[in-house]
Amino acid sequence: MRKIILIVALLVTTIAISQRKAKVHNVNGIEVYILAEPVRNYEIVNTAKNSIKWGSYITGGLINQSISTKVSKFIKTLLKDYTQEGITFDAILYTSGKNMTAIRFTEEATTNNKGIATVHKLNGIPFYVMSEPVEEYKYIGTIGKGIKWKSLVTAGILNNSIEEDLVKFAKKVENKFRKGKINAIVYSNGKKAISIKI
């Protein structure tokens, strides 16, 4: 009986850790779910592709946009295009690649679900992208951006996806994560992230 209770307690703890919740940021009044799944039910409005980054192309791949700038520009484009077409949406959803999905919530907002998401993991590490953990956390360290070789080698014609940029952060702290020194990463804006302990 004692073993069963211990196994159940361990299982509940594992599920709780793997289902980390976040409060997402708003950009131009739109909730952004970057590598995060909204807890509210929703429907897909449309999916749009990312465009060429002319700043990167003109500088030969030396200057690249931050993740938050990519998201902000994408939302501005969607708002402009969809307003002209009479399409409304509540949030954007990004999981991988170079596409973002505009979504509309089908469930009423409450204090328990508005802007709340379950975060995804990169390289096994929970990653809060343009969001904050709902739990209290301790700052451990800053994670630098590194060189974007794809952009540099192709003179700015090809650029990393948001996911590829985020994986670079995750790779830099994999050892600390495995050793239990950190247990998540937070990216808010700019070209750096932070490692945290919840």
GROMACS .gro file of C-alpha atoms in nm, residues 81-180:
model
  100
   81ASP     CA    1  -0.453   4.236  -4.374
   82TYR     CA    2  -0.740   4.090  -4.174
   83THR     CA    3  -0.899   4.429  -4.096
   84GLN     CA    4  -0.917   4.496  -4.470
   85GLU     CA    5  -1.083   4.155  -4.516
   86GLY     CA    6  -1.317   4.201  -4.217
   87ILE     CA    7  -1.159   3.909  -4.025
   88THR     CA    8  -1.125   3.930  -3.647
   89PHE     CA    9  -0.907   3.721  -3.417
   90ASP     CA   10  -0.820   3.716  -3.047
   91ALA     CA   11  -0.470   3.570  -3.039
   92ILE     CA   12  -0.187   3.421  -3.239
   93LEU     CA   13  -0.045   3.074  -3.194
   94TYR     CA   14   0.306   2.964  -3.291
   95THR     CA   15   0.433   2.608  -3.253
   96SER     CA   16   0.708   2.564  -3.513
   97GLY     CA   17   0.837   2.659  -3.857
   98LYS     CA   18   0.779   3.001  -4.009
   99ASN     CA   19   0.399   3.016  -3.984
  100MET     CA   20   0.173   3.173  -3.724
  101THR     CA   21  -0.193   3.092  -3.675
  102ALA     CA   22  -0.459   3.349  -3.592
  103ILE     CA   23  -0.716   3.207  -3.350
  104ARG     CA   24  -1.051   3.307  -3.204
  105PHE     CA   25  -1.160   3.187  -2.861
  106THR     CA   26  -1.483   2.989  -2.845
  107GLU     CA   27  -1.489   2.980  -2.466
  108GLU     CA   28  -1.580   3.271  -2.239
  109ALA     CA   29  -1.285   3.442  -2.066
  110THR     CA   30  -1.256   3.404  -1.688
  111THR     CA   31  -0.990   3.510  -1.439
  112ASN     CA   32  -0.865   3.148  -1.442
  113ASN     CA   33  -0.826   3.110  -1.819
  114LYS     CA   34  -0.774   3.452  -1.981
  115GLY     CA   35  -0.419   3.469  -2.115
  116ILE     CA   36  -0.325   3.140  -1.945
  117ALA     CA   37  -0.136   2.870  -2.135
  118THR     CA   38   0.040   2.540  -2.089
  119VAL     CA   39   0.402   2.586  -2.198
  120HIS     CA   40   0.585   2.359  -2.439
  121LYS     CA   41   0.936   2.226  -2.393
  122LEU     CA   42   1.244   2.265  -2.610
  123ASN     CA   43   1.514   2.003  -2.561
  124GLY     CA   44   1.311   1.887  -2.261
  125ILE     CA   45   1.321   2.230  -2.092
  126PRO     CA   46   0.997   2.421  -2.019
  127PHE     CA   47   1.023   2.745  -2.217
  128TYR     CA   48   0.820   3.057  -2.132
  129VAL     CA   49   0.825   3.260  -2.455
  130MET     CA   50   0.681   3.610  -2.424
  131SER     CA   51   0.509   3.485  -2.111
  132GLU     CA   52   0.571   3.454  -1.736
  133PRO     CA   53   0.532   3.155  -1.506
  134VAL     CA   54   0.218   3.175  -1.292
  135GLU     CA   55   0.427   3.040  -1.003
  136GLU     CA   56   0.696   3.239  -0.825
  137TYR     CA   57   1.045   3.180  -0.959
  138LYS     CA   58   1.408   3.265  -0.891
  139TYR     CA   59   1.636   3.423  -1.151
  140ILE     CA   60   1.946   3.209  -1.211
  141GLY     CA   61   2.131   3.364  -1.506
  142THR     CA   62   2.122   3.539  -1.844
  143ILE     CA   63   2.151   3.342  -2.168
  144GLY     CA   64   2.315   3.518  -2.466
  145LYS     CA   65   2.194   3.493  -2.824
  146GLY     CA   66   2.491   3.358  -3.021
  147ILE     CA   67   2.561   3.389  -3.394
  148LYS     CA   68   2.292   3.303  -3.648
  149TRP     CA   69   2.506   3.110  -3.896
  150LYS     CA   70   2.226   3.036  -4.143
  151SER     CA   71   2.164   3.407  -4.194
  152LEU     CA   72   2.535   3.493  -4.206
  153VAL     CA   73   2.629   3.216  -4.453
  154THR     CA   74   2.339   3.296  -4.688
  155ALA     CA   75   2.400   3.673  -4.667
  156GLY     CA   76   2.062   3.727  -4.501
  157ILE     CA   77   1.850   3.541  -4.759
  158LEU     CA   78   1.764   3.261  -4.516
  159ASN     CA   79   1.685   3.335  -4.152
  160ASN     CA   80   1.614   3.121  -3.849
  161SER     CA   81   1.258   3.046  -3.751
  162ILE     CA   82   1.148   3.154  -3.404
  163GLU     CA   83   1.183   2.793  -3.292
  164GLU     CA   84   1.542   2.772  -3.421
  165ASP     CA   85   1.633   3.090  -3.232
  166LEU     CA   86   1.480   2.950  -2.912
  167VAL     CA   87   1.658   2.613  -2.948
  168LYS     CA   88   1.990   2.803  -2.938
  169PHE     CA   89   1.899   2.934  -2.590
  170ALA     CA   90   1.794   2.585  -2.475
  171LYS     CA   91   2.118   2.423  -2.595
  172LYS     CA   92   2.324   2.669  -2.392
  173VAL     CA   93   2.169   2.556  -2.061
  174GLU     CA   94   2.105   2.184  -2.123
  175ASN     CA   95   2.379   2.078  -1.880
  176LYS     CA   96   2.249   2.304  -1.603
  177PHE     CA   97   1.897   2.168  -1.661
  178ARG     CA   98   2.016   1.804  -1.642
  179LYS     CA   99   2.204   1.880  -1.320
  180GLY     CA  100   1.892   2.043  -1.167
   0.00000   0.00000   0.00000
